[in-house]
PDB file of C-alpha atoms in Angstrom:
ATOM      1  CA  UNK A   1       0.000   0.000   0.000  1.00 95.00           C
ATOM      2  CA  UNK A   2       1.412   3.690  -0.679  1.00 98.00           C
ATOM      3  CA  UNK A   3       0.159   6.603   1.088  1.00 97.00           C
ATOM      4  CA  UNK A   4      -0.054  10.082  -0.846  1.00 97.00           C
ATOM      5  CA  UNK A   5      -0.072  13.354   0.957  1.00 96.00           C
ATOM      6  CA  UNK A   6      -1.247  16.276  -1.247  1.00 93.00           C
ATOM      7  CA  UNK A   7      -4.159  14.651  -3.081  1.00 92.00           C
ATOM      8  CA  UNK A   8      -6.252  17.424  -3.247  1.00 89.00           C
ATOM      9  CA  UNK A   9      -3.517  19.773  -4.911  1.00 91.00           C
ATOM     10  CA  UNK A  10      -2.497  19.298  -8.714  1.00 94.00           C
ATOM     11  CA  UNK A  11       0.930  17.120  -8.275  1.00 97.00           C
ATOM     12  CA  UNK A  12      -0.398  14.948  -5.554  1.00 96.00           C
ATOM     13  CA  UNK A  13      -3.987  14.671  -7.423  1.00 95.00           C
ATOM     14  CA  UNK A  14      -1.708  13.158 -10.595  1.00 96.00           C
ATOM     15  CA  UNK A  15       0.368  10.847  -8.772  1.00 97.00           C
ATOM     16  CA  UNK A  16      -2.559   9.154  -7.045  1.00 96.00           C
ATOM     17  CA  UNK A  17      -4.511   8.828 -10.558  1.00 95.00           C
ATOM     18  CA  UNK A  18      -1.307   7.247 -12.208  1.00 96.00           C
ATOM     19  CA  UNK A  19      -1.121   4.921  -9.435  1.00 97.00           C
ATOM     20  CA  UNK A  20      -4.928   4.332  -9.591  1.00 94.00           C
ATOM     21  CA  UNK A  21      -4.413   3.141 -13.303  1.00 94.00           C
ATOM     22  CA  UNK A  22      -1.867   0.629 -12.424  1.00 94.00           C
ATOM     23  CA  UNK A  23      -3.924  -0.758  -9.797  1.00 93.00           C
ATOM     24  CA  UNK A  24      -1.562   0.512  -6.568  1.00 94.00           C
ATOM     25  CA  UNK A  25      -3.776  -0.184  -3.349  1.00 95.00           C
ATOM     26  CA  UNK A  26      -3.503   4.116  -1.926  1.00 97.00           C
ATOM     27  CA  UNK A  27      -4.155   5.159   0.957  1.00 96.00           C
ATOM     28  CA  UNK A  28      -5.068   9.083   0.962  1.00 95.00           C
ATOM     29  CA  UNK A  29      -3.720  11.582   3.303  1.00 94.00           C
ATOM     30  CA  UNK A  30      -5.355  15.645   3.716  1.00 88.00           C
ATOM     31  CA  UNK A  31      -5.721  17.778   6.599  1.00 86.00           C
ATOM     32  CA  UNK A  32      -9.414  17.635   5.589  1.00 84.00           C
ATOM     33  CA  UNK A  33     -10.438  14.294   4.976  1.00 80.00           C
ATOM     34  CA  UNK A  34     -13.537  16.085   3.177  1.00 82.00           C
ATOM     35  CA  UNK A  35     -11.964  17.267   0.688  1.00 82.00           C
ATOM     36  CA  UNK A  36     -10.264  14.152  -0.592  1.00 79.00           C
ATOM     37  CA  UNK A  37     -13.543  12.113  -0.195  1.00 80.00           C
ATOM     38  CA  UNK A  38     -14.638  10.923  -3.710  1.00 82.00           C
ATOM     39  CA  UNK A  39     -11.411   9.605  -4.780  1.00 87.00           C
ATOM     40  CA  UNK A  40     -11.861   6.157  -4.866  1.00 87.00           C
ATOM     41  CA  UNK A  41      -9.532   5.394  -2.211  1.00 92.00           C
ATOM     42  CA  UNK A  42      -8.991   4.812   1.483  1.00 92.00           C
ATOM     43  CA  UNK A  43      -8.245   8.391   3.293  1.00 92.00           C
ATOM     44  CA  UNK A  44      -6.987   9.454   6.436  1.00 91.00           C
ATOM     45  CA  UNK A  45      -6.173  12.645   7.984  1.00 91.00           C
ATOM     46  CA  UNK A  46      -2.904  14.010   8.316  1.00 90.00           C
ATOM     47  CA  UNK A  47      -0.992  17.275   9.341  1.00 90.00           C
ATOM     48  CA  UNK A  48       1.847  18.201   8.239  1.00 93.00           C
ATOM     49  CA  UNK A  49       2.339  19.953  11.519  1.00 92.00           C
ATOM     50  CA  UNK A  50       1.085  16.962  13.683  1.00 93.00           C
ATOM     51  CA  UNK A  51       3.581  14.167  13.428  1.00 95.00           C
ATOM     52  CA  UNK A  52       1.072  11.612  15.193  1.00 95.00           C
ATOM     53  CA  UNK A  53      -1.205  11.950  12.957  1.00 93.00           C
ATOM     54  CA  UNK A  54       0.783  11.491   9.669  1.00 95.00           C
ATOM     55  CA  UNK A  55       2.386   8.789  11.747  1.00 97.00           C
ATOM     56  CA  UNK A  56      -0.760   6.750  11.951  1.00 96.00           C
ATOM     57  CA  UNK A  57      -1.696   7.684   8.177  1.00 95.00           C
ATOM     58  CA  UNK A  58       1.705   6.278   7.594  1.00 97.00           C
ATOM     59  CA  UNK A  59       1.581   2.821   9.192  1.00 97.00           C
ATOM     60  CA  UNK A  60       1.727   0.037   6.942  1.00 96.00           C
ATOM     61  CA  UNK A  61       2.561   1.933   4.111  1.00 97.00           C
ATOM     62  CA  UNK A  62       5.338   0.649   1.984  1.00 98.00           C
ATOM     63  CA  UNK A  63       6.205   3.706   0.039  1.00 98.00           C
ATOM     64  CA  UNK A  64       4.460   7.409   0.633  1.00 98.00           C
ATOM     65  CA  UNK A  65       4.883  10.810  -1.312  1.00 98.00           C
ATOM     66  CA  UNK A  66       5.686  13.463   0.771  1.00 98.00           C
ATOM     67  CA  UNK A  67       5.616  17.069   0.532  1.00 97.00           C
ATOM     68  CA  UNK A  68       5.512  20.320   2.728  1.00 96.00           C
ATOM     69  CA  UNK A  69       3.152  23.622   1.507  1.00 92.00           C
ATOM     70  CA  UNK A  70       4.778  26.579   3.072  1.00 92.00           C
ATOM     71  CA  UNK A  71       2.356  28.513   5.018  1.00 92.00           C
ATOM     72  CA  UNK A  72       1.196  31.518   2.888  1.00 89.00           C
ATOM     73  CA  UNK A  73       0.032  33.365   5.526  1.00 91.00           C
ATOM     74  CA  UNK A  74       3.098  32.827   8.084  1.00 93.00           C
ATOM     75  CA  UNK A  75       4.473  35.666   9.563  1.00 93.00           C
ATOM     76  CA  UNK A  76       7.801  33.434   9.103  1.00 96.00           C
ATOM     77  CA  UNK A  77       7.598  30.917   6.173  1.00 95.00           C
ATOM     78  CA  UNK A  78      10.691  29.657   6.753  1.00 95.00           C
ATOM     79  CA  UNK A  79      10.270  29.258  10.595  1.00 96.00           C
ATOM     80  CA  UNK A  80       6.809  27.573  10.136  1.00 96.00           C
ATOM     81  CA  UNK A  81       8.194  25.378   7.689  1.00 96.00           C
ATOM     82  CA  UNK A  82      10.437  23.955   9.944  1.00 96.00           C
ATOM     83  CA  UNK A  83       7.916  22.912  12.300  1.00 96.00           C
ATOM     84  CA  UNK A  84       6.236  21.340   9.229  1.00 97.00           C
ATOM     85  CA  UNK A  85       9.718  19.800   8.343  1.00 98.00           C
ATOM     86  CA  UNK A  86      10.560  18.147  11.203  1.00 97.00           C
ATOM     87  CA  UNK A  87       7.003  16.808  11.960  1.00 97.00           C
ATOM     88  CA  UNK A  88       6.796  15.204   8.450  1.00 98.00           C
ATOM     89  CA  UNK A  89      10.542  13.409   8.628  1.00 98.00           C
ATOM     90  CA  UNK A  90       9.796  12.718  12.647  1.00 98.00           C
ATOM     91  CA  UNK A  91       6.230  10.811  10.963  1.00 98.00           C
ATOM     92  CA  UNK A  92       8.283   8.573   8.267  1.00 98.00           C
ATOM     93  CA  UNK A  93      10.887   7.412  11.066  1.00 98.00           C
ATOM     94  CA  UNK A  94       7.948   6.351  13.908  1.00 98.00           C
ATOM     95  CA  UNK A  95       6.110   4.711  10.893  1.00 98.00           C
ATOM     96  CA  UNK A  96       9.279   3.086   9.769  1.00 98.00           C
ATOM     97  CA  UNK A  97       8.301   3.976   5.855  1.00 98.00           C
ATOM     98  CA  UNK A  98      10.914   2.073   3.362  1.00 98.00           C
ATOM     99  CA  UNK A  99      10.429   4.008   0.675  1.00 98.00           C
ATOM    100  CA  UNK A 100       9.836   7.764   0.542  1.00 98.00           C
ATOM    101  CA  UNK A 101       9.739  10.105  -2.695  1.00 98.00           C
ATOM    102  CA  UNK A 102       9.695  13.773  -1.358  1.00 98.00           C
ATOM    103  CA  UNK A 103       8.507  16.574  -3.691  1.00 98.00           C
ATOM    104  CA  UNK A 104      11.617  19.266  -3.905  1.00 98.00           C
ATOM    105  CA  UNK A 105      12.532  22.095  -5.859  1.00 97.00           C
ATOM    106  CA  UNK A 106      15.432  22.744  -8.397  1.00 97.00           C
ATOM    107  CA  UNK A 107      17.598  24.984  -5.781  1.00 96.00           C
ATOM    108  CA  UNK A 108      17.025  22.877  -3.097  1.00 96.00           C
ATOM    109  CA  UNK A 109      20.740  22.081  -2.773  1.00 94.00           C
ATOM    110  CA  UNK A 110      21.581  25.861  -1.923  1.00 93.00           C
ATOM    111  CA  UNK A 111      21.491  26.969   1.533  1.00 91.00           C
ATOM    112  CA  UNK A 112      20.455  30.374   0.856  1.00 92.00           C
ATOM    113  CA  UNK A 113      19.964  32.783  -2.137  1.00 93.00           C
ATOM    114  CA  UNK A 114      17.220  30.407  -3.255  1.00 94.00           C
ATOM    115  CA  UNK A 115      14.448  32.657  -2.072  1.00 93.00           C
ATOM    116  CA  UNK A 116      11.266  30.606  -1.045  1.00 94.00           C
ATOM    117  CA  UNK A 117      13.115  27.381  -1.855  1.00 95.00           C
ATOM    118  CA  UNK A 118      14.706  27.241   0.753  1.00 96.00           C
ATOM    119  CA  UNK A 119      12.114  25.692   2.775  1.00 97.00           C
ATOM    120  CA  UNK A 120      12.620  22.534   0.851  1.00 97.00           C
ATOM    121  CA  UNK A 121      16.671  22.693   0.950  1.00 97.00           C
ATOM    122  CA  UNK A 122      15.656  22.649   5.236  1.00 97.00           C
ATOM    123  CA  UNK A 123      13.035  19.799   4.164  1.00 98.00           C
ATOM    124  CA  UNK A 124      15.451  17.618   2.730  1.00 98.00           C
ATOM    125  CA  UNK A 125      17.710  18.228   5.551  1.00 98.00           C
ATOM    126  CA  UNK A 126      14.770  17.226   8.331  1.00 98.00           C
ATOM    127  CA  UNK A 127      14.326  13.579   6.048  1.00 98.00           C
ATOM    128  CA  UNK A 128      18.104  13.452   5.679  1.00 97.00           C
ATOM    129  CA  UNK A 129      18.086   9.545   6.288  1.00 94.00           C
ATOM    130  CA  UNK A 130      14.706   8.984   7.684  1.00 97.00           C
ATOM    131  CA  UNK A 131      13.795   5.971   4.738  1.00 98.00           C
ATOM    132  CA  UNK A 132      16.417   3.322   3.694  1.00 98.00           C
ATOM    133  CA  UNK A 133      15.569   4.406  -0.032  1.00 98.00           C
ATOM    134  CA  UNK A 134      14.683   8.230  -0.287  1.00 98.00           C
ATOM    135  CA  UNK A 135      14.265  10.103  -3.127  1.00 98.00           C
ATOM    136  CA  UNK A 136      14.242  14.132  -3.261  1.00 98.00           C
ATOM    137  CA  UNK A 137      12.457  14.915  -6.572  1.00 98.00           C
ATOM    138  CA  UNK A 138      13.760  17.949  -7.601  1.00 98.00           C
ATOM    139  CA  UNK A 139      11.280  19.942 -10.586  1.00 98.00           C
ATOM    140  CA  UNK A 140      11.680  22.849 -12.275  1.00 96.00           C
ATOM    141  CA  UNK A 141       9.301  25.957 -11.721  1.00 94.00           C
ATOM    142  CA  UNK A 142       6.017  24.569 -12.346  1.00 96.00           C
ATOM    143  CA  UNK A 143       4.028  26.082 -15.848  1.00 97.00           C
ATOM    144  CA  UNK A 144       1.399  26.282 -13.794  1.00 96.00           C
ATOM    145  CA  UNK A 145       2.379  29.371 -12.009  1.00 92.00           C
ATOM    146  CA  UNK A 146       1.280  31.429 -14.831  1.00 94.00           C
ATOM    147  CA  UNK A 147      -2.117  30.784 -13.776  1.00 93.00           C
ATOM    148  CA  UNK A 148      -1.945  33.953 -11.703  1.00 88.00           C
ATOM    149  CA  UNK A 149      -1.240  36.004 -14.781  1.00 91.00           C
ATOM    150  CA  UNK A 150      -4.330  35.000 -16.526  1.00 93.00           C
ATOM    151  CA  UNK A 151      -6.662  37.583 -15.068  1.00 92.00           C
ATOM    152  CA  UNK A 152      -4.208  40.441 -16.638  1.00 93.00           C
ATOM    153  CA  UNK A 153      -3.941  38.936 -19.836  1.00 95.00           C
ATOM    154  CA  UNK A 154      -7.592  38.817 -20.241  1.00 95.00           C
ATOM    155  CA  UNK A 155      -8.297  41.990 -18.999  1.00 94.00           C
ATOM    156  CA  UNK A 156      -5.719  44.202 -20.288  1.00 95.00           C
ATOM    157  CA  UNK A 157      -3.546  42.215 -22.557  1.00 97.00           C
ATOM    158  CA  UNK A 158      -0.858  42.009 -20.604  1.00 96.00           C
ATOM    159  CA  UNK A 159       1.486  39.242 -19.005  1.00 95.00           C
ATOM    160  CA  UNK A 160       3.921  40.503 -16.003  1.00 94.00           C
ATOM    161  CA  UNK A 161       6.762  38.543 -15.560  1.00 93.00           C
ATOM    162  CA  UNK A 162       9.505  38.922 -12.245  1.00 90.00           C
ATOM    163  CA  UNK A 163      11.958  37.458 -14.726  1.00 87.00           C
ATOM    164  CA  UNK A 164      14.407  40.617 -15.805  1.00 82.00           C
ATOM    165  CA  UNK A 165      14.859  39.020 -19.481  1.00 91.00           C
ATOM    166  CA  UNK A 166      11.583  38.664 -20.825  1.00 95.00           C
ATOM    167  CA  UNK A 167      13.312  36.235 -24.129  1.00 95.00           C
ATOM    168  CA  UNK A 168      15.226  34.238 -21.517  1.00 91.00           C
ATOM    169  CA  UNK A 169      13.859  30.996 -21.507  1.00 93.00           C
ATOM    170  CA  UNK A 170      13.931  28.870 -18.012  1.00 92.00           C
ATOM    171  CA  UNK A 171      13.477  25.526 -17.229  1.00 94.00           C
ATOM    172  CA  UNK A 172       9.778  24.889 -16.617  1.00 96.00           C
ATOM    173  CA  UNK A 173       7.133  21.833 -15.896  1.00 98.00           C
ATOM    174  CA  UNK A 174       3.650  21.603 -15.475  1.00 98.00           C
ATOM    175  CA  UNK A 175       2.830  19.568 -12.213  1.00 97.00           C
ATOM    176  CA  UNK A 176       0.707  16.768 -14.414  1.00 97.00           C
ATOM    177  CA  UNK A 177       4.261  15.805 -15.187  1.00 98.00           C
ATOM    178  CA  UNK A 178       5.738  15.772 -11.588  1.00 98.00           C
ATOM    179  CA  UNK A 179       3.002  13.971 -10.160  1.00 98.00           C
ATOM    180  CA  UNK A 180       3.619  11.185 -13.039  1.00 97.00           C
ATOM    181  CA  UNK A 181       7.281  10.989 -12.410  1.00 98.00           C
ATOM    182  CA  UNK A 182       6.503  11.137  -8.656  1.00 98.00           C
ATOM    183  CA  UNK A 183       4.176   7.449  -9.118  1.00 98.00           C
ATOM    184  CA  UNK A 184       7.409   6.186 -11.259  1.00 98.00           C
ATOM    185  CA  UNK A 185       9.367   6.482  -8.436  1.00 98.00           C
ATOM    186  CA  UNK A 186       7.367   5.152  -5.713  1.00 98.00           C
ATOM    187  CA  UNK A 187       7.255   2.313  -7.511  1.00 98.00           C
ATOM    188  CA  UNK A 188      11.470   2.277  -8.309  1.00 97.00           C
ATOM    189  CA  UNK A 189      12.720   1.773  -4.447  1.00 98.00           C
ATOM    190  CA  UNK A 190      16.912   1.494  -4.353  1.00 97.00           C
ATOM    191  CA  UNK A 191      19.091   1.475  -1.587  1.00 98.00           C
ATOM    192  CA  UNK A 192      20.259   4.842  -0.602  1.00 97.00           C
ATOM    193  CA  UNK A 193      19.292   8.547  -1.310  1.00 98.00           C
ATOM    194  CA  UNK A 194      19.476   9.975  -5.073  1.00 97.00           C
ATOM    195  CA  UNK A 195      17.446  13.043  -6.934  1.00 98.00           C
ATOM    196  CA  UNK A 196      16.116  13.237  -9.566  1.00 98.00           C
ATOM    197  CA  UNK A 197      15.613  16.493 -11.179  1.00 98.00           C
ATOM    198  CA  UNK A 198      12.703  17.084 -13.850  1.00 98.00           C
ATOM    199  CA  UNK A 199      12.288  20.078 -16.783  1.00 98.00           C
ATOM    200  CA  UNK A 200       9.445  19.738 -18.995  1.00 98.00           C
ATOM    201  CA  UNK A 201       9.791  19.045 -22.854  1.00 98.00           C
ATOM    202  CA  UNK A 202      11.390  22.556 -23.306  1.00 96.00           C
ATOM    203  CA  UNK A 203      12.818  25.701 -21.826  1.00 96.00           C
ATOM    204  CA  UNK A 204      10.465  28.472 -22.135  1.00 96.00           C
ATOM    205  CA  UNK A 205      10.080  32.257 -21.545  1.00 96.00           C
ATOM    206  CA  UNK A 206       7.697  34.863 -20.507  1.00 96.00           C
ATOM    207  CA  UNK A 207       7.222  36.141 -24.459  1.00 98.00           C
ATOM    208  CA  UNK A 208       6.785  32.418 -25.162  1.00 98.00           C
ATOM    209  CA  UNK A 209       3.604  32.405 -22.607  1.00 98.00           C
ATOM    210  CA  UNK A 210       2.472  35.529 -24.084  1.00 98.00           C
ATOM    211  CA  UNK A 211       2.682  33.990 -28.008  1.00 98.00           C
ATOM    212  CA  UNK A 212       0.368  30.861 -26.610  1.00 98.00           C
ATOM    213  CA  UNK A 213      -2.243  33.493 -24.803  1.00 98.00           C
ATOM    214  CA  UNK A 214      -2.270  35.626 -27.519  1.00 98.00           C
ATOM    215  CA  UNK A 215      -3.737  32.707 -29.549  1.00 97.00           C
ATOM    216  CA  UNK A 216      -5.507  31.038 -26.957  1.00 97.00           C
ATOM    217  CA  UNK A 217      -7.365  34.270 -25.788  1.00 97.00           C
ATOM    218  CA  UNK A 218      -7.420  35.500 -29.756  1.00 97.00           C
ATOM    219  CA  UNK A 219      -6.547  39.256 -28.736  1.00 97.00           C
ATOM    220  CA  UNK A 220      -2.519  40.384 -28.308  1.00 98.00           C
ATOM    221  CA  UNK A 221      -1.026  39.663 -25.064  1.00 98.00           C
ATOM    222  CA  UNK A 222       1.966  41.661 -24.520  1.00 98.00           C
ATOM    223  CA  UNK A 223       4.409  40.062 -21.599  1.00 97.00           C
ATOM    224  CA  UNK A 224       5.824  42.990 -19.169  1.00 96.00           C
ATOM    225  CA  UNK A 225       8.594  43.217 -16.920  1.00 93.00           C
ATOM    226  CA  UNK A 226       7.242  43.842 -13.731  1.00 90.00           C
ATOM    227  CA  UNK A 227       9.185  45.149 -10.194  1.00 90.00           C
ATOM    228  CA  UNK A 228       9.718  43.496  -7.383  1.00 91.00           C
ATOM    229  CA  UNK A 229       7.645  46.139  -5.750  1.00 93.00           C
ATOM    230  CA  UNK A 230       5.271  45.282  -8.006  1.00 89.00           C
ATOM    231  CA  UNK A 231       5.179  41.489  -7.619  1.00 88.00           C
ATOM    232  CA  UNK A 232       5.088  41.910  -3.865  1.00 91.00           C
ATOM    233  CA  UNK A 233       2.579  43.891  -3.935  1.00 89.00           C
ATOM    234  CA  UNK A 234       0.154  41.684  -6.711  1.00 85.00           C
ATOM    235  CA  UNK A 235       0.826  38.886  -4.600  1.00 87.00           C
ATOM    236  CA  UNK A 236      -0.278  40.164  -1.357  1.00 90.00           C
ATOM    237  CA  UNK A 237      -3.238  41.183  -3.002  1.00 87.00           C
ATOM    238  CA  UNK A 238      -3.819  38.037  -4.366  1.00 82.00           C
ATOM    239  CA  UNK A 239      -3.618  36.844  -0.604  1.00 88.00           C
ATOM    240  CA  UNK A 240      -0.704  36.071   0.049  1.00 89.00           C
ATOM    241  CA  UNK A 241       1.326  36.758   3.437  1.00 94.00           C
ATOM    242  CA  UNK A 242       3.650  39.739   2.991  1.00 95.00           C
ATOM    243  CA  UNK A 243       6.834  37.601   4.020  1.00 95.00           C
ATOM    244  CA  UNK A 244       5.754  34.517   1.466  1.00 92.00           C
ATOM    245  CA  UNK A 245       5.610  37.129  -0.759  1.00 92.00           C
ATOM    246  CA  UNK A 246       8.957  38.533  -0.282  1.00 94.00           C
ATOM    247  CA  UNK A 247      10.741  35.046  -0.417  1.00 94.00           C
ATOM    248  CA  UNK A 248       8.694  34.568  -3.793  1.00 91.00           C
ATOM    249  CA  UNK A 249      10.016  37.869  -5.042  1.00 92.00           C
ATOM    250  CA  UNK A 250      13.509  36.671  -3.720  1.00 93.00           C
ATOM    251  CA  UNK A 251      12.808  33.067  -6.132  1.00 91.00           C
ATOM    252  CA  UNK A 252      12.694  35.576  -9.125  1.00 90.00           C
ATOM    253  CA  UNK A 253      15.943  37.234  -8.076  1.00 91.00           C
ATOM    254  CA  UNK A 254      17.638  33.991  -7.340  1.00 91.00           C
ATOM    255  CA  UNK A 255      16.161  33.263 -10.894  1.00 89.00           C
ATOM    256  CA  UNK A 256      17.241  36.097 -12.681  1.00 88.00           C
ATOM    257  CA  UNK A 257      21.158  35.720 -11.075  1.00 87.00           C
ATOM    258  CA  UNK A 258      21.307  32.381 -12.913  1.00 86.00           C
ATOM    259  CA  UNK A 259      21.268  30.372  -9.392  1.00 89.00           C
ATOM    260  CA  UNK A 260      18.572  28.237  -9.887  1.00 88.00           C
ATOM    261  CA  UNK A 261      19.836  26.171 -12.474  1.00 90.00           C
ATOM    262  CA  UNK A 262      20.109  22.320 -12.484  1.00 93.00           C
ATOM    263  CA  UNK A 263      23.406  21.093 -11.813  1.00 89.00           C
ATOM    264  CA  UNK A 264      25.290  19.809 -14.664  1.00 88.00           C
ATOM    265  CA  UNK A 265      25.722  16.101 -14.226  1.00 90.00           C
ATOM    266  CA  UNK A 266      22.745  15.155 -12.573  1.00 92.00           C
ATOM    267  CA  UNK A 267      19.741  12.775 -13.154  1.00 96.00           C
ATOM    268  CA  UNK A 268      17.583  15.325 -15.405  1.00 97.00           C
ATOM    269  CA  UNK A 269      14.340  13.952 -16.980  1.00 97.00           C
ATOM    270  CA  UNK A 270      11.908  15.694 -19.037  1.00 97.00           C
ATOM    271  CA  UNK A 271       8.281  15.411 -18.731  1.00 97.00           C
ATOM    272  CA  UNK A 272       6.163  15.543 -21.964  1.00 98.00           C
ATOM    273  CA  UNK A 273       3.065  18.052 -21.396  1.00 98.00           C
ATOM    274  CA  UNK A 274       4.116  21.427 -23.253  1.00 98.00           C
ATOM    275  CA  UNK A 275       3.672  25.133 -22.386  1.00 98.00           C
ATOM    276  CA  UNK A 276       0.862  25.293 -25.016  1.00 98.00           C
ATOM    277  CA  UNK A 277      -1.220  22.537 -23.145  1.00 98.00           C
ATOM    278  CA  UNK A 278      -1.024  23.905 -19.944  1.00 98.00           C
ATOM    279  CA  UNK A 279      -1.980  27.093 -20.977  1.00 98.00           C
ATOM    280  CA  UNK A 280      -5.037  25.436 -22.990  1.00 97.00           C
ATOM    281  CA  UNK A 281      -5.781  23.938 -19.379  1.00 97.00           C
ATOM    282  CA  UNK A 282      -5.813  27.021 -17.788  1.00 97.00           C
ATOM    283  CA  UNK A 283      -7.438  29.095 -20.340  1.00 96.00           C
ATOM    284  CA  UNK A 284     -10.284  26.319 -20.289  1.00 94.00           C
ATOM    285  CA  UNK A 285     -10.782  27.141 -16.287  1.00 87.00           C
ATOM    286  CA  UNK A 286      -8.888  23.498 -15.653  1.00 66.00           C
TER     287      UNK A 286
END
């Protein structure tokens, strides 16, 4: 049996409907049990601040996809996510898990300069050892961020971007694809601790996002440089805390200084869902 946390979100949704299709018995795990009912599988509740009770939703489990949310309303994200951290790794140890895949980030392996990320360079740190296999799965920015940007584009044409080179193209990957490489690996359990880092099908930039809108939303969509005054304040207005907003802000920067790249000689895959599809998702209200 493996046991998914993050079902009700898009990359834990995908890798509990890939491992539906191959017949996996799940077991389900959300802070509100309500939410995940309707899946087709067994659920139980678990916090990623209560260790006990991810413990329990643990048990018996022998594989389970783990990931930590930072708080976007914490006064201190990283702080919080600590707490969150420590009570998720303390959870695999007590329920002796033998396999664990833990959702990441691409700059994960800095210590600092990695703006929001590093919350997950701390949460690899707290599951440093906690599962004879472990696997930190390490993904790109996701495509779905741009979902934010959508209300601009359709209202006033326009796409803001934090990144300072609007023709730069990044490594991005829609979360469809991380969830899918996520199942993979709960099913591929080795001795030891590896990553695996994951791009989608091709780097892509802010004009490229603005090309796709423009024909998606048949009207010009013009992609914008935008401050990180600016960004801060869209993004607490969007509702999020002013600190997760900052450390967001700081991602761009960290972006931007080329730091967020994936190390050369590492385990890189490439998912297979495009720019152009996500947007169509998105556009469509999915």
């Amino acid at each position: 049996m493996f046991v998914i946390m993050g079902v009700t979100g898009r990359v834990g949704g995908a890798a509990l409907e890939a491992l539906k299709q191959r017949g996996i018995p799940l077991r389900a795990v959300a802070r509100d049990p309500v939410r995940a009912q309707g899946l087709g599988v067994e659920t139980r509740r678990g916090d990623a601040s209560d260790a006990e009770s991810l413990a329990a939703a643990f048990a018996g489990a022998e594989a389970a996809f783990v990931m930590l949310v930072p708080p976007y309303q914490a006064r201190d994200v990283l702080a919080e996510s600590r707490v969150m951290a420590s009570s998720i790794a303390a959870a695999v140890r007590a329920a002796g898990v033998p396999h664990v895949v833990a959702l990441s980030s691409v700059g994960a392996h800095l210590s600092e300069g990695n703006g929001v990320v590093q919350v997950l360079h701390d949460f690899e740190a707290a599951l440093a050892d906690a599962a004879p296999s472990l696997v930190f799965l390490r993904p790109g920015e996701f495509l779905e961020n741009w979902a934010g940007m959508l209300p601009a584009a359709r209202q006033a044409g326009v796409l803001p971007s934090g990144k300072a080179a609007l023709d730069m193209r990044h490594e991005a990957v829609s979360a469809l694809d991380v969830g899918r490489v996520a199942a993979d690996l709960l099913l591929d359990p080795r001795a030891g601790t590896r990553i695996v880092d994951l791009a989608g099908p091709a780097p892509c930039s802010a004009l490229d996002a603005a090309a796709v809108l423009s024909r998606l939303l048949g009207k010009p969509v013009t992609a914008v440089p935008s401050s990180r005054e600016q960004s801060v304040a869209a993004l607490v207005a969007a509702g999020l805390g002013a600190d997760y907003a900052a450390k967001l802000a700081d991602l761009d920067e960290a972006i931007n200084a080329g730091r967020l790249d994936f190390p050369a000689g590492g385990d890189l895959r490439r998912g297979t869902v495009t720019l152009d599809a996500v947007l169509q998702r998105l556009v469509a209200g999915g």
